[in-house]
Coordinates of C-alpha atoms in Angstrom, one line a residue:
M900 CA 96.1 141.5 -19.8
S901 CA 92.9 140.6 -18.1
R902 CA 92.9 143.8 -16.1
I903 CA 93.3 145.9 -19.3
L904 CA 90.4 144.0 -20.9
L905 CA 88.3 144.6 -17.8
A906 CA 89.1 148.3 -17.9
G907 CA 88.3 148.6 -21.6
F908 CA 85.0 146.7 -21.1
V909 CA 84.0 149.1 -18.3
V910 CA 84.9 152.2 -20.3
V911 CA 83.0 151.1 -23.4
A912 CA 80.0 150.0 -21.3
V913 CA 79.8 153.3 -19.6
W914 CA 80.1 155.2 -22.8
L915 CA 77.3 153.2 -24.5
L916 CA 75.0 153.7 -21.6
V917 CA 75.6 157.5 -21.4
I918 CA 75.4 158.1 -25.2
S919 CA 72.2 156.0 -25.4
Y920 CA 70.7 158.1 -22.6
W921 CA 71.6 161.3 -24.4
R922 CA 70.0 160.1 -27.7
I923 CA 66.8 158.9 -26.1
S924 CA 66.4 162.1 -24.1
M925 CA 67.5 164.2 -27.2
H926 CA 70.1 165.9 -24.9
M927 CA 72.9 168.0 -26.5
P928 CA 75.9 167.3 -24.2
S929 CA 78.2 170.2 -23.2
T930 CA 81.9 170.0 -22.7
T931 CA 81.3 169.6 -18.9
D932 CA 79.0 166.6 -19.6
V933 CA 81.5 165.0 -21.9
V934 CA 84.3 165.3 -19.3
M935 CA 82.1 164.2 -16.4
Y936 CA 80.3 161.2 -17.9
L937 CA 82.8 159.9 -20.5
V938 CA 86.0 160.4 -18.6
L939 CA 85.5 160.8 -14.8
T940 CA 82.7 158.2 -14.4
P941 CA 84.6 155.3 -15.9
V942 CA 87.7 156.3 -13.8
I943 CA 85.7 156.5 -10.6
F944 CA 84.0 153.2 -11.2
L945 CA 87.4 151.4 -11.9
L946 CA 88.9 152.9 -8.7
S947 CA 85.9 151.8 -6.7
V948 CA 86.3 148.2 -8.0
V949 CA 90.0 148.1 -7.1
M950 CA 89.4 149.5 -3.6
L951 CA 86.6 147.1 -2.8
K952 CA 88.7 144.2 -3.9
K953 CA 91.6 145.2 -1.6
L954 CA 89.2 145.8 1.3
G955 CA 87.6 142.4 0.8
A956 CA 90.9 140.6 0.8
G957 CA 91.9 142.3 4.0
L958 CA 88.7 141.4 5.8
I959 CA 89.1 137.7 4.7
A960 CA 92.6 137.6 6.0
I961 CA 91.6 139.2 9.4
S962 CA 88.6 136.8 9.7
G963 CA 90.8 133.8 9.0
S964 CA 93.3 134.8 11.6
A965 CA 90.6 135.5 14.2
N966 CA 89.1 132.0 13.6
A967 CA 92.5 130.5 14.0
G968 CA 93.0 132.3 17.3
I969 CA 96.2 134.1 16.1
A970 CA 97.4 137.5 14.9
P971 CA 97.5 138.0 11.1
S972 CA 101.3 138.1 11.1
A973 CA 101.9 135.1 13.4
N974 CA 103.4 131.8 12.2
V975 CA 101.1 128.8 12.4
N976 CA 102.4 125.6 13.9
P977 CA 100.2 122.7 12.6
A978 CA 101.5 120.4 15.3
S979 CA 100.6 122.7 18.1
E980 CA 97.1 123.2 16.6
A981 CA 96.5 119.5 16.6
E982 CA 97.8 119.1 20.1
S983 CA 95.5 121.8 21.4
E984 CA 92.5 120.3 19.6
N985 CA 93.2 116.9 21.2
T986 CA 93.9 118.1 24.7
G987 CA 92.1 115.9 27.2
R988 CA 90.9 113.3 24.8
G989 CA 93.5 110.8 26.0
W990 CA 92.6 111.2 29.7
T991 CA 91.6 108.1 31.6
L992 CA 90.4 106.9 35.0
S993 CA 91.3 103.5 36.5
V994 CA 88.4 101.2 37.4
V995 CA 89.6 99.4 40.5
A996 CA 86.5 97.6 41.8
G997 CA 82.9 96.9 40.9
S998 CA 79.7 95.4 42.2
A999 CA 76.3 94.6 40.8
I1000 CA 73.0 93.0 41.8
T1001 CA 70.6 92.1 39.0
R1002 CA 68.0 89.4 38.4
L1003 CA 70.8 87.4 36.8
G1004 CA 72.8 87.2 40.0
Y1005 CA 74.5 89.0 43.0
T1006 CA 77.9 89.3 41.4
A1007 CA 79.4 90.7 38.2
D1008 CA 80.6 87.2 37.3
E1009 CA 77.1 85.8 37.5
L1010 CA 75.8 88.7 35.4
M1011 CA 78.3 88.0 32.6
N1012 CA 77.8 84.2 32.7
A1013 CA 74.1 84.6 32.3
L1014 CA 74.4 87.2 29.5
A1015 CA 76.7 84.8 27.6
D1016 CA 73.9 82.3 27.6
K1017 CA 71.7 84.7 25.6
Q1018 CA 68.6 83.4 27.3
P1019 CA 66.8 86.1 29.4
N1020 CA 64.1 83.6 30.6
F1021 CA 61.8 86.3 32.2
E1022 CA 59.1 84.9 34.4
L1023 CA 55.5 85.9 35.2
D1024 CA 55.4 87.9 38.4
A1025 CA 52.4 87.2 40.7
Q1026 CA 53.2 90.3 42.8
L1027 CA 53.1 92.8 39.9
V1028 CA 50.0 92.7 37.6
D1029 CA 48.7 94.8 34.8
Q1030 CA 45.5 96.9 34.7
H1031 CA 43.4 93.7 34.0
G1032 CA 44.9 91.8 36.9
Y1033 CA 47.2 89.5 34.8
P1034 CA 50.7 88.8 36.0
L1035 CA 53.5 90.7 34.2
L1036 CA 56.8 89.4 32.9
T1037 CA 59.4 91.0 35.1
A1038 CA 63.1 90.9 35.9
R1039 CA 62.7 90.8 39.7
V1040 CA 65.7 90.1 42.0
D1041 CA 65.1 87.1 44.2
D1042 CA 65.7 86.9 47.9
L1043 CA 65.7 90.6 48.5
H1044 CA 64.8 91.4 52.1
E1045 CA 63.6 95.0 51.7
A1046 CA 61.4 95.1 54.8
E1047 CA 64.4 94.5 57.1
T1048 CA 66.6 97.1 55.3
Y1049 CA 63.8 99.7 55.4
E1050 CA 63.2 99.1 59.1
Q1051 CA 66.9 99.8 59.8
F1052 CA 66.7 103.0 57.7
E1053 CA 63.5 104.1 59.6
Q1054 CA 65.2 103.5 63.0
W1055 CA 68.1 105.7 61.9
L1056 CA 65.7 108.4 60.8
L1057 CA 64.0 108.2 64.1
A1058 CA 67.3 108.4 66.0
K1059 CA 68.3 111.5 64.1
G1060 CA 64.9 113.2 64.5
L1061 CA 64.3 113.2 60.8
P1062 CA 60.8 113.0 59.3
S1063 CA 59.7 109.6 57.9
A1064 CA 57.2 109.2 55.0
P1065 CA 55.7 106.1 53.6
W1066 CA 57.7 104.5 50.9
E1067 CA 56.4 102.4 48.0
Q1068 CA 57.6 98.8 47.7
A1069 CA 59.8 99.7 44.6
D1070 CA 61.6 102.4 46.6
K1071 CA 62.3 100.1 49.5
R1072 CA 63.8 97.6 47.1
A1073 CA 65.9 100.2 45.4
L1074 CA 67.2 101.3 48.9
T1075 CA 68.0 97.7 49.8
L1076 CA 69.8 97.1 46.5
V1077 CA 72.0 100.2 46.8
Q1078 CA 72.9 99.5 50.4
A1079 CA 74.1 96.0 49.4
V1080 CA 76.2 97.3 46.5
F1081 CA 77.7 100.0 48.6
M1082 CA 78.7 97.7 51.4
E1083 CA 80.4 95.3 48.9
L1084 CA 82.3 98.1 47.4
V1085 CA 83.5 99.5 50.7
Q1086 CA 84.5 96.0 51.9
T1087 CA 86.4 95.5 48.7
L1088 CA 88.3 98.7 49.2
L1089 CA 89.2 97.9 52.8
S1090 CA 90.4 94.5 51.7
F1091 CA 93.3 96.1 49.8
P1092 CA 96.3 95.7 52.2
Q1093 CA 97.6 99.2 51.3
L1094 CA 94.4 100.8 52.6
S1095 CA 94.2 98.6 55.6
E1096 CA 97.7 99.6 56.6
L1097 CA 97.0 103.3 56.1
L1098 CA 93.8 103.0 58.1
S1099 CA 95.7 101.5 61.0
D1100 CA 98.3 104.2 60.8
S1101 CA 95.9 107.0 60.3
E1102 CA 97.2 108.8 63.4
I1103 CA 100.6 109.1 61.9
N1104 CA 101.1 112.7 60.6
D1105 CA 102.8 111.7 57.3
P1106 CA 101.4 113.2 54.1
N1107 CA 103.0 110.4 52.1
R1108 CA 100.9 107.9 54.2
A1109 CA 97.6 109.8 54.2
L1110 CA 94.4 108.1 53.5
P1111 CA 92.6 109.0 50.2
T1112 CA 89.3 110.8 50.3
I1113 CA 86.4 108.6 49.2
N1114 CA 84.0 110.6 47.1
V1115 CA 80.6 109.0 46.7
V1116 CA 78.3 109.7 43.8
A1117 CA 74.9 107.9 44.1
I1118 CA 72.3 108.0 41.4
F1119 CA 68.9 107.4 42.9
P1120 CA 65.6 106.8 41.1
K1121 CA 64.4 110.1 39.5
R1122 CA 61.0 109.8 41.2
W1123 CA 62.7 110.2 44.6
L1124 CA 62.3 113.6 46.4
D1125 CA 65.4 115.6 47.3
Q1126 CA 64.9 114.8 51.0
Q1127 CA 64.9 111.1 50.2
R1128 CA 68.2 111.4 48.3
Q1129 CA 69.8 113.4 51.0
D1130 CA 68.7 111.0 53.8
V1131 CA 69.8 107.9 52.0
A1132 CA 73.2 109.4 51.1
V1133 CA 73.9 110.3 54.7
W1134 CA 72.6 107.0 56.0
L1135 CA 75.0 105.1 53.6
A1136 CA 77.8 107.3 54.9
T1137 CA 77.3 106.0 58.4
H1138 CA 78.0 102.5 57.2
I1139 CA 81.6 103.3 56.2
A1140 CA 82.1 105.3 59.4
Q1141 CA 81.1 102.2 61.4
L1142 CA 83.9 100.3 59.7
G1143 CA 86.5 102.8 61.0
W1144 CA 86.9 105.1 58.0
P1145 CA 87.5 108.7 59.2
A1146 CA 84.6 111.1 58.6
D1147 CA 87.0 113.8 57.1
K1148 CA 88.1 111.3 54.5
F1149 CA 84.6 110.6 53.2
L1150 CA 82.6 113.0 51.0
I1151 CA 79.1 112.7 49.5
H1152 CA 79.6 114.4 46.1
P1153 CA 77.0 117.1 45.2
Y1154 CA 76.2 115.1 42.0
S1155 CA 74.3 112.7 44.3
Y1156 CA 71.6 115.3 44.8
L1157 CA 70.8 115.7 41.1
S1158 CA 67.4 114.3 40.1
N1159 CA 68.1 112.8 36.6
S1160 CA 71.9 112.5 36.2
D1161 CA 73.6 110.1 33.9
P1162 CA 76.4 108.2 35.7
L1163 CA 78.5 108.0 32.5
T1164 CA 78.6 111.7 31.9
L1165 CA 79.3 112.3 35.6
I1166 CA 82.3 109.9 35.5
D1167 CA 83.6 111.7 32.5
Q1168 CA 83.3 115.0 34.3
V1169 CA 85.2 113.6 37.2
N1170 CA 87.8 112.3 34.7
V1171 CA 88.3 115.9 33.5
E1172 CA 88.4 117.4 37.0
V1173 CA 91.0 114.8 38.2
N1174 CA 93.3 115.3 35.2
Q1175 CA 92.9 119.0 34.9
K1176 CA 93.4 119.8 38.5
S1177 CA 95.8 116.9 39.4
L1178 CA 93.3 115.6 42.0
S1179 CA 93.9 112.4 43.8
G1180 CA 91.4 110.1 45.5
L1181 CA 88.9 107.4 45.1
Y1182 CA 85.4 107.8 43.6
V1183 CA 82.5 105.5 44.2
F1184 CA 79.8 105.7 41.6
M1185 CA 76.5 103.9 42.3
A1186 CA 73.0 103.7 40.8
T1187 CA 69.9 101.9 41.9
Q1188 CA 66.5 101.4 40.4
S1189 CA 63.4 99.2 41.0
F1190 CA 60.1 99.1 39.1
M1191 CA 58.7 96.3 41.2
G1192 CA 55.9 98.5 42.6
E1193 CA 52.5 99.5 41.2
Q1194 CA 53.3 103.2 41.1
A1195 CA 56.8 102.9 39.8
Y1196 CA 55.7 100.5 37.1
A1197 CA 52.8 102.8 36.1
E1198 CA 55.1 105.8 35.8
L1199 CA 57.5 103.9 33.6
Q1200 CA 54.7 102.6 31.4
S1201 CA 53.3 106.1 31.0
E1202 CA 56.8 107.4 30.1
R1203 CA 57.5 104.6 27.5
N1204 CA 54.0 104.9 25.9
A1205 CA 54.5 108.7 25.6
Q1206 CA 57.7 108.1 23.7
G1207 CA 56.3 105.4 21.4
A1208 CA 55.2 106.3 17.9
N1209 CA 52.0 104.3 18.2
G1210 CA 51.3 105.2 21.8
K1211 CA 52.2 101.8 23.3
V1212 CA 55.6 100.3 23.9
S1213 CA 56.3 96.8 25.4
F1214 CA 59.0 96.4 28.0
I1215 CA 60.1 94.2 30.8
P1216 CA 60.2 96.1 34.2
G1217 CA 63.3 95.2 36.2
E1218 CA 65.4 96.2 39.1
A1219 CA 69.1 96.4 39.8
A1220 CA 71.9 98.3 41.5
A1221 CA 75.5 98.6 40.3
G1222 CA 78.6 100.5 41.4
V1223 CA 82.2 101.0 40.4
V1224 CA 85.2 102.5 42.2
V1225 CA 87.4 104.7 40.0
A1226 CA 90.7 106.3 40.8
D1227 CA 93.4 108.4 39.4
T1228 CA 96.4 106.5 38.1
L1229 CA 98.5 107.2 41.2
W1230 CA 96.1 105.6 43.6
A1231 CA 95.3 102.7 41.3
Q1232 CA 99.0 101.9 41.3
K1233 CA 99.3 102.3 45.1
L1234 CA 96.5 99.8 45.5
G1235 CA 98.4 97.3 43.3
V1236 CA 95.4 96.6 41.1
E1237 CA 96.2 94.1 38.3
P1238 CA 95.4 94.4 35.5
L1239 CA 95.0 98.2 35.6
V1240 CA 91.7 98.6 33.8
R1241 CA 91.2 102.1 32.3
M1242 CA 88.1 103.9 31.2
H1243 CA 88.7 106.4 28.4
R1244 CA 86.8 109.6 27.8
I1245 CA 83.2 109.2 26.5
A1246 CA 82.2 110.3 23.0
Q1247 CA 78.7 111.7 23.1
R1248 CA 76.5 112.9 20.2
K1249 CA 72.8 113.7 20.0
R1250 CA 70.2 112.6 17.4
D1251 CA 68.1 115.3 15.7
K1252 CA 65.1 113.0 15.7
S1253 CA 63.8 110.8 18.5
A1254 CA 64.7 107.2 18.2
D1255 CA 61.1 106.4 19.3
A1256 CA 59.5 108.3 16.4
A1257 CA 57.9 106.4 13.5
G1258 CA 60.2 105.1 10.8
K1259 CA 63.6 103.4 10.6
I1260 CA 66.3 104.5 12.9
K1261 CA 69.5 105.5 11.1
P1262 CA 72.7 104.4 12.8
D1263 CA 74.8 107.4 11.6
V1264 CA 74.9 109.3 15.0
L1265 CA 75.8 106.1 16.9
M1266 CA 78.5 105.3 14.3
H1267 CA 80.1 108.7 14.8
S1268 CA 80.1 108.3 18.6
I1269 CA 81.8 104.9 18.2
T1270 CA 84.5 106.2 15.8
D1271 CA 85.0 109.2 18.1
A1272 CA 85.5 106.8 21.1
L1273 CA 88.1 104.8 19.1
V1274 CA 90.0 108.0 18.4
N1275 CA 89.9 109.0 22.1
A1276 CA 91.4 105.6 23.0
Q1277 CA 93.9 105.7 20.1
I1278 CA 93.0 102.3 18.9
I1279 CA 91.4 100.8 15.7
A1280 CA 88.2 98.8 15.5
E1281 CA 90.1 95.5 14.8
Q1282 CA 91.6 95.7 18.3
I1283 CA 88.2 95.6 20.0
G1284 CA 87.6 92.2 21.6
A1285 CA 84.0 92.6 22.7
V1286 CA 81.1 95.1 22.9
S1287 CA 79.2 96.0 26.1
A1288 CA 75.9 97.9 25.6
D1289 CA 73.1 99.2 27.7
T1290 CA 70.7 98.2 24.9
D1291 CA 67.3 96.8 25.8
A1292 CA 65.1 94.4 23.8
R1293 CA 63.4 96.9 21.6
A1294 CA 63.9 96.0 17.9
S1295 CA 64.7 99.7 17.1
R1296 CA 67.6 99.8 19.6
I1297 CA 69.0 96.4 18.7
G1298 CA 68.7 97.1 15.0
E1299 CA 70.5 100.5 15.4
L1300 CA 73.3 98.9 17.5
Y1301 CA 73.9 96.0 15.2
E1302 CA 73.8 98.1 12.0
A1303 CA 76.3 100.6 13.5
L1304 CA 78.7 97.9 14.8
S1305 CA 78.5 96.0 11.4
E1306 CA 79.7 99.2 9.6
V1307 CA 82.5 100.1 12.1
M1308 CA 83.7 96.5 12.8
P1309 CA 82.3 94.1 10.2
D1310 CA 84.4 91.2 11.4
M1311 CA 83.1 91.2 14.9
D1312 CA 81.0 88.1 15.9
L1313 CA 78.1 90.2 17.4
H1314 CA 76.1 87.1 18.5
A1315 CA 79.0 85.9 20.7
R1316 CA 80.8 89.1 21.6
C1317 CA 78.0 91.7 22.1
F1318 CA 76.5 91.9 25.6
K1319 CA 73.3 93.9 26.0
M1320 CA 72.5 94.8 29.6
E1321 CA 68.8 95.7 29.6
A1322 CA 67.9 93.0 27.1
G1323 CA 69.0 90.5 29.9
C1324 CA 68.1 92.5 33.0
G1325 CA 64.9 94.3 32.1
A1326 CA 64.4 98.1 32.4
V1327 CA 66.7 99.4 35.1
G1328 CA 67.0 103.1 34.3
K1329 CA 70.4 104.7 34.9
V1330 CA 71.8 101.5 36.4
A1331 CA 72.2 100.2 32.8
G1332 CA 75.1 102.5 32.1
L1333 CA 77.1 101.3 35.1
L1334 CA 76.3 97.7 34.3
T1335 CA 77.7 98.4 30.9
L1336 CA 81.0 99.7 32.4
L1337 CA 81.1 96.9 34.9
A1338 CA 80.6 94.2 32.3
A1339 CA 83.4 95.8 30.2
R1340 CA 85.7 95.7 33.2
Q1341 CA 85.0 92.0 33.7
L1342 CA 85.7 91.3 30.0
V1343 CA 89.0 93.2 30.0
V1344 CA 90.2 91.4 33.1
A1345 CA 89.3 88.0 31.6
D1346 CA 90.4 88.5 28.0
K1347 CA 93.0 91.3 28.3
Q1348 CA 91.5 93.0 25.2
P1349 CA 89.9 96.4 24.8
V1350 CA 86.1 96.5 25.0
L1351 CA 83.8 99.0 23.3
C1352 CA 81.0 100.3 25.4
V1353 CA 77.8 101.7 23.9
S1354 CA 74.7 103.5 25.3
N1355 CA 71.8 103.9 22.9
N1356 CA 68.7 103.4 25.1
D1357 CA 67.9 107.1 25.3
E1358 CA 65.7 108.8 22.8
Y1359 CA 68.4 111.2 21.7
E1360 CA 71.8 110.7 23.4
R1361 CA 74.3 108.3 21.8
I1362 CA 77.4 107.6 23.9
A1363 CA 80.4 105.4 23.3
W1364 CA 83.7 104.8 25.1
V1365 CA 86.5 102.3 25.4
V1366 CA 87.7 100.3 28.4
D1367 CA 91.1 98.6 28.2
S1368 CA 94.1 97.5 30.3
G1369 CA 96.6 99.6 28.3
Q1370 CA 98.2 96.3 27.3
I1371 CA 97.0 95.3 23.9
T1372 CA 98.2 91.8 23.1
P1373 CA 99.5 91.0 19.5
D1374 CA 96.6 88.8 18.7
S1375 CA 93.9 91.3 19.9
A1376 CA 93.1 92.4 16.4
G1377 CA 92.2 88.9 15.2
S1378 CA 90.6 87.2 18.2
A1379 CA 87.4 89.2 17.9
K1380 CA 86.6 87.5 14.6
H1381 CA 86.4 84.0 16.1

């Protein structure tokens, strides 16, 4: 009925328009005019409407099929679509070892014990002063013998015939920190009986008893030159060779030569590579940073002030190094690591507006990253036992973190169960991300509960991921409330 009414309306409308035109122009229509304008014109118009409608429906159908990635006549399987969308979100890497040096201690245990006290207790530093000559509050690592380490490095450069350039104090300290962390990680690996046996039987030509390849990814201070990165990476490689590890089973990953890489995204990329290509091996991720030098401190101060809305941002310069060893599930099981701590895929989103701009920071982007991370780990917020974050002492970052966590997990005791790395260790650059992961590993080993990790120090990037043991105890959901 509606089509008949539409056709009648079109015919009447055309007739009225044509007759009105004839009257206004005082035109006496001929028989040809009557047939053409009162008969053919309405018919042609109605046919055009019908053809356009059919053509539009066809285009919509084709477009919808193309967006779905299937032919127009194919049958859609909702289950297969969901599976395709979630491919890779459940991939994990096992965190089999870790090491850290911060102003809070030389071990991960000391780091966690100090953070649990919630008292940073930063001290005035007579060796680092401001532009007026007054001592600064710093997060300096005590008893660091950088002069000895740098002398060893210089002697190695000389023996290799490599050029040597003067290093600032902060760079020497960063070098010393990363060497200490690397040596502890290597010695931890060699302490596994399985690796020790394989190393002693390395001459046996048995693929089932082959040593794994150790891939090293080192994140150095972004102010370092490419030549510095390369020299230090090769120098570190000589340390493991001296312990008897075969040179063909040690690889400096190309990621080590990138100037401003984020260790979390690099670990996630390795997670994808390992699972997509069924790779097997051990990966050592390290980062080092020191701002305990005039030039390094001045560069950080200039960078922070440029980001601040009012042109000046207060911060505590610090120094630290941290490292973790991650492995595919097969090698983690071979090493007999218990509990088997897993790092899930990261969830990463980007803010439209800088978090350092004027005005209140909305937590929406961070909340979305957190909920995405929970989906990746296939757990709910109530199962999270603690939170490990790279967050520093800026009110904007702490406010954003607490507001987001309060929305996603309102029952969490944030004062007791939220650990903020840079708030306790000072500004340590990219090391904060690895400290966050390392702290989460310690918490999972101690409490046997999943830990949510958060990174919100950057101006724009908001990252979250989950670390767990794959064994969620029945009381996990309730213990975080107490």
